[in-house]
């Protein structure tokens, strides 16, 4: 059984036992959270698609860790204008382990 969930403005296809990295969630490590924004639930050939959400569906997950992704370098330059700008960014994430898909 799998589900398509929405969190942090992005969509993820998840199944029980998987680990995924999502945008930062304000939860402690080891805490169990319930994601109720489920867009679709599938089980083999059977597929329920919500309009926009599937009624009564939820996904239970446990927070495994918090961290930062690799650095992304931003470099801007205008040739012959003596303009250079260098910047870096590291996006924060929360790693979740999916324990159950209900729906």
Coordinates of C-alpha atoms in Angstrom, one line a residue, residues 30-82:
X30 CA 11.8 10.2 17.9
X31 CA 8.4 11.9 17.9
X32 CA 5.6 10.3 15.9
X33 CA 3.7 12.6 13.6
X34 CA 0.5 12.2 11.5
X35 CA 0.3 13.6 8.0
X36 CA -3.3 14.1 7.0
X37 CA -2.8 15.8 3.6
X38 CA -3.1 12.6 1.5
X39 CA -3.7 13.2 -2.2
X40 CA -4.0 9.6 -3.3
X41 CA -3.9 6.1 -1.8
X42 CA -3.1 3.0 -3.8
X43 CA -3.1 -0.7 -3.1
X44 CA -2.1 -2.7 -6.2
X45 CA -4.6 -2.0 -9.0
X46 CA -6.9 -0.1 -6.7
X47 CA -6.3 3.7 -6.5
X48 CA -8.3 6.3 -4.6
X49 CA -7.7 9.9 -5.7
X50 CA -8.8 12.8 -3.6
X51 CA -10.5 16.0 -4.6
X52 CA -8.1 17.5 -3.4
X53 CA -7.6 15.2 -0.4
X54 CA -8.7 11.6 0.3
X55 CA -11.2 11.7 3.2
X56 CA -10.2 9.8 6.3
X57 CA -6.7 8.9 5.0
X58 CA -3.5 9.5 7.0
X59 CA 0.1 8.6 7.1
X60 CA 2.0 7.9 10.4
X61 CA 5.7 8.7 10.5
X62 CA 8.5 8.9 13.0
X63 CA 11.1 11.7 13.0
X64 CA 14.5 10.1 12.5
X65 CA 16.8 13.1 12.2
X66 CA 17.2 16.8 11.3
X67 CA 19.9 18.1 9.1
X68 CA 21.1 20.2 6.2
X69 CA 21.5 19.3 2.6
X70 CA 24.7 19.9 0.6
X71 CA 25.7 23.5 -0.1
X72 CA 24.4 25.0 -3.3
X73 CA 26.7 27.7 -4.7
X74 CA 25.2 30.8 -6.3
X75 CA 27.6 32.8 -8.5
X76 CA 26.6 35.9 -10.4
X77 CA 28.9 37.8 -12.7
X78 CA 28.6 40.5 -15.3
X79 CA 31.4 40.4 -17.8
X80 CA 33.4 43.6 -18.3
X81 CA 31.5 45.4 -15.5
X82 CA 33.6 44.5 -12.4

